[in-house]
Coordinates of C-alpha atoms and ligand atoms in Angstrom, one line a residue:
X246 CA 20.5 12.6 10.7
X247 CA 19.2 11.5 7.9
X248 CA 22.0 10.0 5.6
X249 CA 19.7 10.1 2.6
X250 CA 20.1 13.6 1.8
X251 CA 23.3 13.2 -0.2
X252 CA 21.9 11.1 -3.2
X253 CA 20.2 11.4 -6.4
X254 CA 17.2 11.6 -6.3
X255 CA 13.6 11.9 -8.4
X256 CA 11.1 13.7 -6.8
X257 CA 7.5 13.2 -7.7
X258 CA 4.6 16.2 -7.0
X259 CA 1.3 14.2 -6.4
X260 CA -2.0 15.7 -7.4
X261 CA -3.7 13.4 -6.2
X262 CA -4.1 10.2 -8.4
X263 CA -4.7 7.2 -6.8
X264 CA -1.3 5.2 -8.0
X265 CA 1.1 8.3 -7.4
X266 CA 2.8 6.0 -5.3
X267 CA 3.2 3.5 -8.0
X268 CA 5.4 6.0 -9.6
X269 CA 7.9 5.7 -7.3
X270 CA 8.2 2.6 -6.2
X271 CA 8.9 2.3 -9.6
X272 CA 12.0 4.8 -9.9
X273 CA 13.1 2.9 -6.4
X274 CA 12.6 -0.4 -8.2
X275 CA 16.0 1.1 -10.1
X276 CA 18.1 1.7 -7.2
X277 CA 17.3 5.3 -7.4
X278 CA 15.6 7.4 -4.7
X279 CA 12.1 8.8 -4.7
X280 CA 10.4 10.8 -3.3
X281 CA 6.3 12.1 -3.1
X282 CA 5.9 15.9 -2.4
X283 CA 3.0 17.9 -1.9
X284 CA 2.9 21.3 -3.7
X285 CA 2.8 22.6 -0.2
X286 CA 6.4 21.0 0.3
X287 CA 7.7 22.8 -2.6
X288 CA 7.8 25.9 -0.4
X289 CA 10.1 24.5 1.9
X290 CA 14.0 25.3 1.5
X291 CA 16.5 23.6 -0.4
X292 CA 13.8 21.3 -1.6
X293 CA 15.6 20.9 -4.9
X294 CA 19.1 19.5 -3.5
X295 CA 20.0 16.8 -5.6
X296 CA 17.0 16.2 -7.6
X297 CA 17.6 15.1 -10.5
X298 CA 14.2 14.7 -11.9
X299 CA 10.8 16.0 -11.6
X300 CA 7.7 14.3 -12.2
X301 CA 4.1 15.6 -12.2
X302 CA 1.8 12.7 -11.1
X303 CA -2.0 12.4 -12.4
X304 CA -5.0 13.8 -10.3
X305 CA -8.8 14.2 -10.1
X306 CA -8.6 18.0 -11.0
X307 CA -8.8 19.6 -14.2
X308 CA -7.2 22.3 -15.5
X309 CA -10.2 23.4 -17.3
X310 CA -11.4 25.3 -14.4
X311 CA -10.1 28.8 -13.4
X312 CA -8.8 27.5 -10.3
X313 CA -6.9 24.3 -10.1
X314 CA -3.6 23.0 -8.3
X315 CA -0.2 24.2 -10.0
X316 CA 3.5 24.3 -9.3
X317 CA 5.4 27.5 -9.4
X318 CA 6.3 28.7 -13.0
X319 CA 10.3 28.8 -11.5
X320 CA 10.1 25.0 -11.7
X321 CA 10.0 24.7 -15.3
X322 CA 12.8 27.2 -15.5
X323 CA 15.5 24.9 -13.3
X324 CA 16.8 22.8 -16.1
X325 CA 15.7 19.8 -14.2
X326 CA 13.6 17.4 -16.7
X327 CA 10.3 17.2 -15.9
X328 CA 7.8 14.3 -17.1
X329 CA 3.8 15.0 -16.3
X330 CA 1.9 11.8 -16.3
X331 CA -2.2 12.3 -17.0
X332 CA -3.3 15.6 -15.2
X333 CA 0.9 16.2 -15.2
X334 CA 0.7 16.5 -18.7
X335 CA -2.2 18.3 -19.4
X336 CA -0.7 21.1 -16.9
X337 CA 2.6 21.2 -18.5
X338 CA 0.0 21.9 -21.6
X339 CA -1.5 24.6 -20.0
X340 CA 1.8 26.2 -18.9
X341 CA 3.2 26.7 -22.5
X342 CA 0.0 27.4 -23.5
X343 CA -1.0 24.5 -25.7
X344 CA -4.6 24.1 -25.5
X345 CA -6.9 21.3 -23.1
X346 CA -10.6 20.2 -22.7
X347 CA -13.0 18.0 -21.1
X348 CA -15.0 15.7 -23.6
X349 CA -16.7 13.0 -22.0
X350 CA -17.5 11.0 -25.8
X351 CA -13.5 11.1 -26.0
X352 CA -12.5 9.9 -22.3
X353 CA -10.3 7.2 -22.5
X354 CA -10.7 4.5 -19.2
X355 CA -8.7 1.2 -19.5
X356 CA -6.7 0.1 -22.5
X357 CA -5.5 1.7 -25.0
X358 CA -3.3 1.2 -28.4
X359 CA -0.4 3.8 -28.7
X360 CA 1.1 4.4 -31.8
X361 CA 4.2 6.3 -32.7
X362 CA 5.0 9.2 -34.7
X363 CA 8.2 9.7 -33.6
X364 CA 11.5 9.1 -32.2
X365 CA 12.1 10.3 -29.0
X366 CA 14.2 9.5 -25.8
X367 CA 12.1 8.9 -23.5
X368 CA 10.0 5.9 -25.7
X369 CA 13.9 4.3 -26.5
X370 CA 12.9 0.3 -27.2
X371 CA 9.3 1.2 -25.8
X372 CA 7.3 0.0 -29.5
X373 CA 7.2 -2.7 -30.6
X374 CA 6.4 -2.4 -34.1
X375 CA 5.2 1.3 -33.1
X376 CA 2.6 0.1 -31.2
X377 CA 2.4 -0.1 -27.6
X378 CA -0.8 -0.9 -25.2
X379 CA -1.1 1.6 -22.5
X380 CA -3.5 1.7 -19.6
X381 CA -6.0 5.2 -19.3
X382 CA -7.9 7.1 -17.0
X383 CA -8.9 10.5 -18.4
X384 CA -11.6 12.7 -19.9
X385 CA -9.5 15.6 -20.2
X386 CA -7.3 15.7 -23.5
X387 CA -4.7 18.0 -24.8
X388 CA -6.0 19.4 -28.8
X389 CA -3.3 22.3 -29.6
X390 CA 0.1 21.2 -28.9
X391 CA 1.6 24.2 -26.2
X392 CA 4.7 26.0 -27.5
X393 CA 8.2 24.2 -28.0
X394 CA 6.5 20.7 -28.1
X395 CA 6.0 18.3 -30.8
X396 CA 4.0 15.1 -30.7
X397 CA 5.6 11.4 -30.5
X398 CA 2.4 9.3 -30.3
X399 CA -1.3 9.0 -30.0
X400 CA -4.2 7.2 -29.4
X401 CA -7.5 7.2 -31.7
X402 CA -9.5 9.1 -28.8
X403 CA -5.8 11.5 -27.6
X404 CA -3.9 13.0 -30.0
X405 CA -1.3 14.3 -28.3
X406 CA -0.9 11.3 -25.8
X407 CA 3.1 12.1 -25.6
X408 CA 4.8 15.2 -26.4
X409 CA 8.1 16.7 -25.7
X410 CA 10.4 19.7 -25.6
X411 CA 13.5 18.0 -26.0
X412 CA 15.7 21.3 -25.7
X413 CA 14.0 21.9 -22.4
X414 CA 13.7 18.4 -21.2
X415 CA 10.1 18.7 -20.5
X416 CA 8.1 15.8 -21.6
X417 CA 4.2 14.7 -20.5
X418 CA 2.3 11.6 -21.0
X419 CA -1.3 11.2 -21.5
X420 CA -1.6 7.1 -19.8
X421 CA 0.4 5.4 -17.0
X422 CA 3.5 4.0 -17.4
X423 CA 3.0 2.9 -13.4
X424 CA 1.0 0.6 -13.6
X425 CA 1.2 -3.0 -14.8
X426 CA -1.7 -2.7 -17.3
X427 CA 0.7 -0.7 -19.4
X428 CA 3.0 -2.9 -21.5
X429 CA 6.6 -1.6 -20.5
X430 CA 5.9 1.2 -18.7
X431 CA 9.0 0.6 -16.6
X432 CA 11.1 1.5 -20.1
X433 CA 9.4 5.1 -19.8
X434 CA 10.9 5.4 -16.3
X435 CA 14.0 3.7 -17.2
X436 CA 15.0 6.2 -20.3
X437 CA 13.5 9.3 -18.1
X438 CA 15.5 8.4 -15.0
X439 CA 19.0 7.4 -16.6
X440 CA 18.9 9.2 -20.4
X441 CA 17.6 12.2 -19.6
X442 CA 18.0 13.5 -16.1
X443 CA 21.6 11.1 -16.0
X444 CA 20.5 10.1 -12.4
X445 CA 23.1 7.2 -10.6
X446 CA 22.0 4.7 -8.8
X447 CA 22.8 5.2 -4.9
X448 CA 19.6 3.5 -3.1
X449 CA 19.7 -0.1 -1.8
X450 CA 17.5 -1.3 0.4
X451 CA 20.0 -3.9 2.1
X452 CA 22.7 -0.8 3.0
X453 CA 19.3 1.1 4.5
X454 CA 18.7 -1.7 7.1
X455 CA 22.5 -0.8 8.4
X456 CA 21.3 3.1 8.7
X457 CA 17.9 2.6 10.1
X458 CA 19.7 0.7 13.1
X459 CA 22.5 3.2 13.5
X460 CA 19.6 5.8 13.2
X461 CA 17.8 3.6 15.8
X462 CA 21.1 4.1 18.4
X463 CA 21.9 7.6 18.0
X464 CA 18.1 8.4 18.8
X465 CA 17.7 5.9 21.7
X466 CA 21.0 5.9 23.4
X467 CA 20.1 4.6 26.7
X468 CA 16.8 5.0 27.1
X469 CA 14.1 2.3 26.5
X470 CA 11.6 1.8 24.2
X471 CA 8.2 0.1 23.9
X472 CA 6.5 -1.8 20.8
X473 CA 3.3 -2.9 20.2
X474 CA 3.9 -6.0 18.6
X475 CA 1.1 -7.4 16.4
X476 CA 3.2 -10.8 14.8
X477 CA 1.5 -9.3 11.0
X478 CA 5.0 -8.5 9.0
X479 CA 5.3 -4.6 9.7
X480 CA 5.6 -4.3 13.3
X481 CA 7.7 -7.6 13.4
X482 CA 10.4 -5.7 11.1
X483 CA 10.3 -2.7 13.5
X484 CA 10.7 -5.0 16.2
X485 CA 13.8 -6.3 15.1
X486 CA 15.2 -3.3 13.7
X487 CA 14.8 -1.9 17.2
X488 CA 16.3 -5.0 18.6
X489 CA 19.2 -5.4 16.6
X490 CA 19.7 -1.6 17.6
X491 CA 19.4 -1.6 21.3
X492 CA 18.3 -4.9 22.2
X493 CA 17.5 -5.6 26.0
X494 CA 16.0 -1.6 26.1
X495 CA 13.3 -2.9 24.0
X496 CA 9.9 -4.5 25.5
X497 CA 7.2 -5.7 23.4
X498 CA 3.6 -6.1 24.0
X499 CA 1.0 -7.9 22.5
X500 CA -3.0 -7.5 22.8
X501 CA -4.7 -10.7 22.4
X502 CA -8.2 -9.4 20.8
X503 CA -9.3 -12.7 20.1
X504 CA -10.0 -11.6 16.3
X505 CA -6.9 -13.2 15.6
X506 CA -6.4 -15.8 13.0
X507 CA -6.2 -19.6 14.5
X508 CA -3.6 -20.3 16.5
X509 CA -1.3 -17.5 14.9
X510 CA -0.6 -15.5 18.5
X511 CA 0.2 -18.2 20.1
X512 CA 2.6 -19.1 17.4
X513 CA 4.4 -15.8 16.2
X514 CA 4.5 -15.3 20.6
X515 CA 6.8 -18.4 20.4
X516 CA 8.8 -17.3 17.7
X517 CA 9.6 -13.6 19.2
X518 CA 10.9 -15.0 22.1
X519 CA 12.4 -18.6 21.3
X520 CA 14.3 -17.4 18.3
X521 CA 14.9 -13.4 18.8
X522 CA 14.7 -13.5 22.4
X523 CA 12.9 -10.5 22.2
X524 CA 11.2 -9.3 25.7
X525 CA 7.3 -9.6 24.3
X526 CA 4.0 -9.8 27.4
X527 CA 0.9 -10.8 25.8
X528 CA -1.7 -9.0 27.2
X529 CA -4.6 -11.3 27.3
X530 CA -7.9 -8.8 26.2
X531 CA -10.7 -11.0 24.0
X532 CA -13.0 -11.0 27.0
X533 CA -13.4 -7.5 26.5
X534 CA -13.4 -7.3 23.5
X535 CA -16.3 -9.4 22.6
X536 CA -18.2 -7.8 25.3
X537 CA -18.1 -3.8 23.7
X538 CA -18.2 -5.9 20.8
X539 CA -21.6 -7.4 21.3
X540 CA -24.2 -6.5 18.9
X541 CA -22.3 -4.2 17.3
X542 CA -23.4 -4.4 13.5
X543 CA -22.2 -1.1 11.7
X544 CA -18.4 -1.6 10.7
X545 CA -17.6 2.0 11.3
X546 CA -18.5 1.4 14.5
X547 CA -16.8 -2.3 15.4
X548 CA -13.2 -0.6 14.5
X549 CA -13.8 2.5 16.2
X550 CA -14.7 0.3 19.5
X551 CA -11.9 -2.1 18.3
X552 CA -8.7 1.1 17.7
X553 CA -10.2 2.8 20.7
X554 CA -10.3 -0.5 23.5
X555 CA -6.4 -1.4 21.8
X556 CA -5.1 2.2 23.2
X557 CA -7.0 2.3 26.1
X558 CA -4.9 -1.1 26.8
X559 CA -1.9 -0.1 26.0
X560 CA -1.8 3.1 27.5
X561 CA -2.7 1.2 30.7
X562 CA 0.6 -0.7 30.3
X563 CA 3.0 1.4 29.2
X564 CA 2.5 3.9 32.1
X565 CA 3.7 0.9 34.1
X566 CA 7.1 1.3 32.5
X567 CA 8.2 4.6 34.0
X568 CA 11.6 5.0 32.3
X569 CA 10.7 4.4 28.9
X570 CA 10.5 7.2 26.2
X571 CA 10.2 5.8 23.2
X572 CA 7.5 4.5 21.6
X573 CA 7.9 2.4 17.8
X574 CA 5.1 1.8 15.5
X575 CA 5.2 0.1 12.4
X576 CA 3.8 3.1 10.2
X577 CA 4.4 3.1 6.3
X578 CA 5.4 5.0 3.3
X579 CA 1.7 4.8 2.1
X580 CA 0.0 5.9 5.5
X581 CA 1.9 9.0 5.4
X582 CA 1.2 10.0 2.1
X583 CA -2.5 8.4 2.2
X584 CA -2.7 10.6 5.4
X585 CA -1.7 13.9 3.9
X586 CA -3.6 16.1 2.1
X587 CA -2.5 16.5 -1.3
X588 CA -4.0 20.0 -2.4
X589 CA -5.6 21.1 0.9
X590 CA -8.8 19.4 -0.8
X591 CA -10.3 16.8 1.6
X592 CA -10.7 13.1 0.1
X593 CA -13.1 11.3 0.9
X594 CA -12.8 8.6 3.8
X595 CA -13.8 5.5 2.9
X596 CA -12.9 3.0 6.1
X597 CA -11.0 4.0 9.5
X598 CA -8.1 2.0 9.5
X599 CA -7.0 1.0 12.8
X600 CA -3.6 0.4 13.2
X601 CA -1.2 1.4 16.1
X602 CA -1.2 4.7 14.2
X603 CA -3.9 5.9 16.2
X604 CA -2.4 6.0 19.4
X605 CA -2.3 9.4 21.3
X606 CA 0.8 11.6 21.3
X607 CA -0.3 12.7 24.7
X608 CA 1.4 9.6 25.7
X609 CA 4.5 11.6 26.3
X610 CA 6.6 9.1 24.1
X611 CA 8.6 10.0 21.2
X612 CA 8.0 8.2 18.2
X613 CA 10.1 6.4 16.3
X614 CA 8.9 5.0 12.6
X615 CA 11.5 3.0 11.0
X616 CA 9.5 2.0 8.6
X617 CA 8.0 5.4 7.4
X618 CA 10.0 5.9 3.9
X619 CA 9.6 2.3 3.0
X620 CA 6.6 0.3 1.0
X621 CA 5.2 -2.9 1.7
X622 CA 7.6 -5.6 -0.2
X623 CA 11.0 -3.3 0.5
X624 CA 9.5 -4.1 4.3
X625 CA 9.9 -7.9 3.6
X626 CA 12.8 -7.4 2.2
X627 CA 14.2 -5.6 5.2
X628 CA 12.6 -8.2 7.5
X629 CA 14.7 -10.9 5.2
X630 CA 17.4 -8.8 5.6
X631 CA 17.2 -8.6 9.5
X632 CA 16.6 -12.0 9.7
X633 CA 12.5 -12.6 10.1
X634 CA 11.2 -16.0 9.0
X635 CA 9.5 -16.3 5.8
X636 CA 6.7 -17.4 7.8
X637 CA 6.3 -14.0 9.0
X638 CA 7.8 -11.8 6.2
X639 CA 6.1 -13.2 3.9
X640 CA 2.7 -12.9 5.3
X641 CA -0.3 -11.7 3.8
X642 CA -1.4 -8.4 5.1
X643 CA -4.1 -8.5 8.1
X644 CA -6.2 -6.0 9.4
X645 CA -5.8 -4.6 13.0
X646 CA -9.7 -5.1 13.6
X647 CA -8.5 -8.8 12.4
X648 CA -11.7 -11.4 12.3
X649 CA -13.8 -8.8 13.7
X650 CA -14.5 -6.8 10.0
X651 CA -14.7 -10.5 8.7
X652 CA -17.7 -11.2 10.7
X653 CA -20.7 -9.3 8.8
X654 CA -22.7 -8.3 11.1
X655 CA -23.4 -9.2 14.9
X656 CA -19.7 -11.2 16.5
X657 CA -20.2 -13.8 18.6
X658 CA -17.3 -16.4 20.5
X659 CA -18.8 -19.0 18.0
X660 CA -19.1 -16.9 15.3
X661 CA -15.2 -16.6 15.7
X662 CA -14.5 -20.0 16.0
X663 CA -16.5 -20.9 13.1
X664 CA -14.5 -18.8 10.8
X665 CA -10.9 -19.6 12.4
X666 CA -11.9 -23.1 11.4
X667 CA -12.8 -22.2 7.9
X668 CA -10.1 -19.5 7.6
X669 CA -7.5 -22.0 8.8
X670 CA -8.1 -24.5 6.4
X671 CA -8.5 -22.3 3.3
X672 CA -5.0 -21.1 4.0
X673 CA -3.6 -24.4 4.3
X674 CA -4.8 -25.5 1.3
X675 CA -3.2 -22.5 -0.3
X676 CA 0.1 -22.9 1.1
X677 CA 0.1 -26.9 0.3
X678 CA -0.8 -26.1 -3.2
X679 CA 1.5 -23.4 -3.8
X680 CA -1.0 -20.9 -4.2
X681 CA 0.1 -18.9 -1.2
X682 CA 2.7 -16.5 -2.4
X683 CA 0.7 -16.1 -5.8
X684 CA -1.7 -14.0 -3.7
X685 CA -1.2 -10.8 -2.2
X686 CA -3.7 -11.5 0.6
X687 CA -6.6 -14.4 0.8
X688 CA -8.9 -14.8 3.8
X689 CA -12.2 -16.7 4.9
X690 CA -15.4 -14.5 5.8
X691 CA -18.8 -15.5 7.2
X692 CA -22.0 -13.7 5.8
X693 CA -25.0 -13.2 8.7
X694 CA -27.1 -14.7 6.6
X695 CA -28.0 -19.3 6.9
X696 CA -29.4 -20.8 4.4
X697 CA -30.6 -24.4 3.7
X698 CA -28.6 -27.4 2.7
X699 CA -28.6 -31.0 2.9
X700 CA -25.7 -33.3 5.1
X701 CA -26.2 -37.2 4.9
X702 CA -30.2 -37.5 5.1
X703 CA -30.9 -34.4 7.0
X704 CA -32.1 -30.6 6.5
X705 CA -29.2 -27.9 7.5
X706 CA -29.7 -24.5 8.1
X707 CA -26.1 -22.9 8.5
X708 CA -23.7 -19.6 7.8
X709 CA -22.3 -19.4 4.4
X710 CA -18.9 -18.5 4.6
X711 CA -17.6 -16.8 1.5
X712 CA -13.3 -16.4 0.7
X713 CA -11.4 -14.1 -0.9
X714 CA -7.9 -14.1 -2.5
X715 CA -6.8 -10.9 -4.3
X716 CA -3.6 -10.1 -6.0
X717 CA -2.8 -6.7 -5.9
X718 CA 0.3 -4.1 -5.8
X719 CA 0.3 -2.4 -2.5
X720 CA -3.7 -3.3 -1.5
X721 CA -5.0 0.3 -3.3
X722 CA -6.8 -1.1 -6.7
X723 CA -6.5 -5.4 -6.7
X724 CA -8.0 -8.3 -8.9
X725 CA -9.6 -11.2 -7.8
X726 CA -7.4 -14.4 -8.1
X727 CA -8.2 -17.0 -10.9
X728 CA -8.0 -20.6 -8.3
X729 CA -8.1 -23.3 -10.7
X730 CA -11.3 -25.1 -10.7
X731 CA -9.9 -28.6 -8.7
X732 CA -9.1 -26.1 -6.1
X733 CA -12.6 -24.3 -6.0
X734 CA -13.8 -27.9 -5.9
X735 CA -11.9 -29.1 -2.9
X736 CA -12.0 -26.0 -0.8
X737 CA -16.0 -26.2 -0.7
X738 CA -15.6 -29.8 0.0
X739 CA -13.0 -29.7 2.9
X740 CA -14.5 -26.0 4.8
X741 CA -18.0 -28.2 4.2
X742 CA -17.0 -31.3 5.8
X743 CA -14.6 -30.0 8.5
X744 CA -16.4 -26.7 10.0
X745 CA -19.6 -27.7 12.0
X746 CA -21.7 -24.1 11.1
X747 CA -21.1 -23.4 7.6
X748 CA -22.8 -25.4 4.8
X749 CA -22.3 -23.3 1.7
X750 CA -19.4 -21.3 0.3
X751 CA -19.0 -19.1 -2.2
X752 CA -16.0 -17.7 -4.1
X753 CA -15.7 -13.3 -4.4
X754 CA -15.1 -12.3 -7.6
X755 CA -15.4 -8.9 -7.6
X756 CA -12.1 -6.5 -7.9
X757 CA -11.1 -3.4 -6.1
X758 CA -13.1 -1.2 -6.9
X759 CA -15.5 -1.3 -6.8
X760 CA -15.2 -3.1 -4.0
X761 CA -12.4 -3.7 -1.2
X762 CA -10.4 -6.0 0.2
X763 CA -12.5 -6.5 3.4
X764 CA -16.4 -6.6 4.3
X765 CA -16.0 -4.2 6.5
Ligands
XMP249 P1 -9.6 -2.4 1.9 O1 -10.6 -3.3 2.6 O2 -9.6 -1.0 2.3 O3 -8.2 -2.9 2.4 O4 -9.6 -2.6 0.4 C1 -6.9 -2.5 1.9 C2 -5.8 -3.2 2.7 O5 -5.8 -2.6 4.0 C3 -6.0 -3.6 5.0 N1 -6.9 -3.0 6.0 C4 -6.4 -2.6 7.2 N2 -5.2 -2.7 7.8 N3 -6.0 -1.8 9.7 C5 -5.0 -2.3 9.0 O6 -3.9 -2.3 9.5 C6 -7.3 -1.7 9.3 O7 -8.2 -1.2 9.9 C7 -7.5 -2.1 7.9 N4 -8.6 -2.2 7.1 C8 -8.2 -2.8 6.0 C9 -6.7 -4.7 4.2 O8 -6.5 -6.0 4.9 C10 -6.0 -4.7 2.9 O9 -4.8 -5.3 3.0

């Protein structure tokens, strides 16, 4: 049972934008519970128990059309404050009949300055000097205010960039306060959560650790369950959870793909079973791999082979455990919702991500997902609070295809160990300059391309290897780091002089988006 279903709690619709989930990691990020519904889940019964707030999120659609997505007029009607955000706003303009349109010369992407025209609740201590700098992303604007509103700021390009209906509690925002870029957008939250919908604060992540493992108990009893264990932070948590929960009924398995990181299996191995004394086999698989691997160029392709060879594996092993019925995967908040349809629209895919996800309910295991209500840094947290090193809970996020989507192009045994070398001593140099837990992820790539170069007296014709540090929020939009330029300098030097393959290296400086995180 879920023990949840008793508190406060903020619920937020989601249209569609790409930093919904933004939204409430910041309302969690008060010690208050959020959640992210679909208007499809609105349908569903006593939805509305103990929600204490509603908020619209942005979205791609526009309510300029005849048909776009809305919530049920009711909702405005339940005397539960509601603040849209973006397209949140513009429908709460459409619902009380204010007036919206599309103007491309007026769209608003980026920063903005905000300024005040009057006092209001939810912008208490949010000025300074009634100014404020907010971050935009719309082309859609609100030009008559709807019914029962008036205006508390605006922006050159949006004039009615907040408004409210302070009798109704009804309140809509034109930028978002979610994301960073906005100068205290947390304050927005902050007023909305606790002076207007009066929510209390009855989330902590520490006291959820307790209920996931009595959770874990109740469901498991005496049965056993089986883990596919990568040593990356999310599936160690659920590991441990499960452990702490049932220990001895839980057995671990790990694929060796050989597009792991230097020396890491080996390493984390030792750790699950020296210090938790977990029951962990290592299935030993790179053989394989590189062979349906070979001459594979097209990424789609490389993680379909990759996600597809992984179950194949460990389907072959766990029918060798005949009285297990459980099966534990490390799935995330964000899969789920990134996995769900938002207005029965399709999005587009951009990259198969391979994760233990994909394995096949035909399995006849039940799943369990510790994990799914939580984010990525409340999973550290947990892992902290359950004990995991800060070697592992700490780590930077890697993909399940691992090295494989960091090879452009053809993979090859030497290919691999070329960029384990370079990859190994990129991160070192991160972690011995403290640079390491200033980035949300930083890895070592080699491009299929050699070029020429010139070692001691003679001509070199070698890979270029080309690395990447980001700093992001939860790996949807990131920025490249800024590395000092002594470190740029000595990272060239030491991946030059210590990797026998590459003999040129270049930095990534491009953000997400356009691009991503990975090549591949
Ligand atoms: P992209 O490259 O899409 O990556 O910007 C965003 C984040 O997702 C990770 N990633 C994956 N994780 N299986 C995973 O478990 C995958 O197939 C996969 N592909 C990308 C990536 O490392 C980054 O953190």
């Amino acid at each position: 049972m879920n023990q949840n279903i008793n508190k406060d709690k903020i619920i937020i619709i989601d249209f569609g934008s790409q930093v919904t989930k933004l939204i409430a990691r910041r309302i969690r990020e008060f010690s208050v519970l959020s959640e992210i519904l679909t208007i499809n889940d609105l349908k569903k019964k006593n939805i509305f128990q103990n929600v204490k707030g509603i908020i619209l999120s942005g979205g791609p659609s526009t309510v300029t059309k005849i048909l776009f997505p809305k919530i049920p007029n009711e909702i405005f009607n339940l005397n539960i404050p509601i603040l849209g955000i973006c397209y949140g706003l513009q429908l709460i303009a459409k619902q009380f009949k204010g007036k919206v349109k599309t103007n491309v010369k007026k769209r608003e992407f980026g920063r903005a300055i905000l300024t005040k025209t009057k006092n209001s609740l939810l912008t208490k201590n949010f000025f300074k000097k009634n100014k404020s700098i907010v971050w935009m992303s719309h082309q859609d604007y609100v030009y008559k205010l709807p019914v029962g509103f008036s205006k508390i700021a605006q922006t050159d390009q949006s004039e009615m960039t907040i408004i409210e209906n302070k009798q109704k509690k009804i309140y809509g925002i034109q930028f978002h306060p979610e994301v960073t870029h906005t100068q205290n957008g947390n304050v927005i939250f902050k007023n909305f959560i606790f002076d207007i919908c009066k929510t209390k604060k009855q989330w902590k992540l520490v006291s959820e650790k307790i209920r996931i493992i009595k959770e874990i108990k109740q469901t498991v009893q005496k049965d056993k369950v089986i883990c596919a264990l990568s040593g990356g932070v999310d599936s160690s948590v659920v590991a441990l959870l499960i452990h702490k929960a049932i220990g001895k009924n839980l057995k671990c398995i790990m694929v060796d793909t050989g597009m792991m990181r230097k020396d890491e299996f080996k390493s984390t191995y030792k750790i699950f079973i020296n210090k938790y004394k977990l029951n962990v086999k290592i299935l030993y698989a790179s053989k394989i791999y590189f062979k349906k691997l070979k001459n594979i160029i097209d990424p789609e392709k490389k993680r379909k082979i990759i996600g597809s060879l992984f179950i194949k594996i460990f389907e072959k092993e766990a029918k060798k455990y005949k009285n297990v019925k459980f099966l534990a995967q490390g799935t995330l908040y964000p899969d789920i919702i990134e996995s769900r349809s938002v207005t029965g629209s399709k999005t587009s895919k951009i990259k198969s991500h391979h994760n233990v996800g994909g394995l096949p309910k035909k399995m006849n295991l039940k799943l369990i997902e510790p994990l799914k209500e939580f984010f990525k840094d409340e999973v550290r947290e947990l892992g902290t609070a359950v004990g995991l090193t800060k070697e592992i809970s700490q780590k930077h996020p890697f993909p399940g295809p691992g090295l494989a989507i960091r090879i452009v192009g053809n993979i090859t045994p030497e290919k691999v160990k070329i960029l384990q070398e370079a990859d190994y001593i990129f991160i070192q140099q991160l972690i011995k300059n403290n640079l390491y837990d200033k980035i949300w992820q930083a890895y070592a790539a080699l491009l299929p391309v050699k070029t020429v170069g010139v070692m001691g007296d003679s001509r070199t014709y070698e890979y270029i290897c080309l690395i990447r540090a980001v700093i992001s929020e939860d790996g949807m939009t990131a920025n490249y780091f800024n590395f000092p330029k002594f470190f740029l300098d000595e990272i060239s030097n030491k991946i030059i002089n210590g990797v026998k393959g590459i003999n040129r290296v270049v930095y990534d400086i491009t953000s997400k988006p356009p691009s991503t995180i990975e090549l591949e």
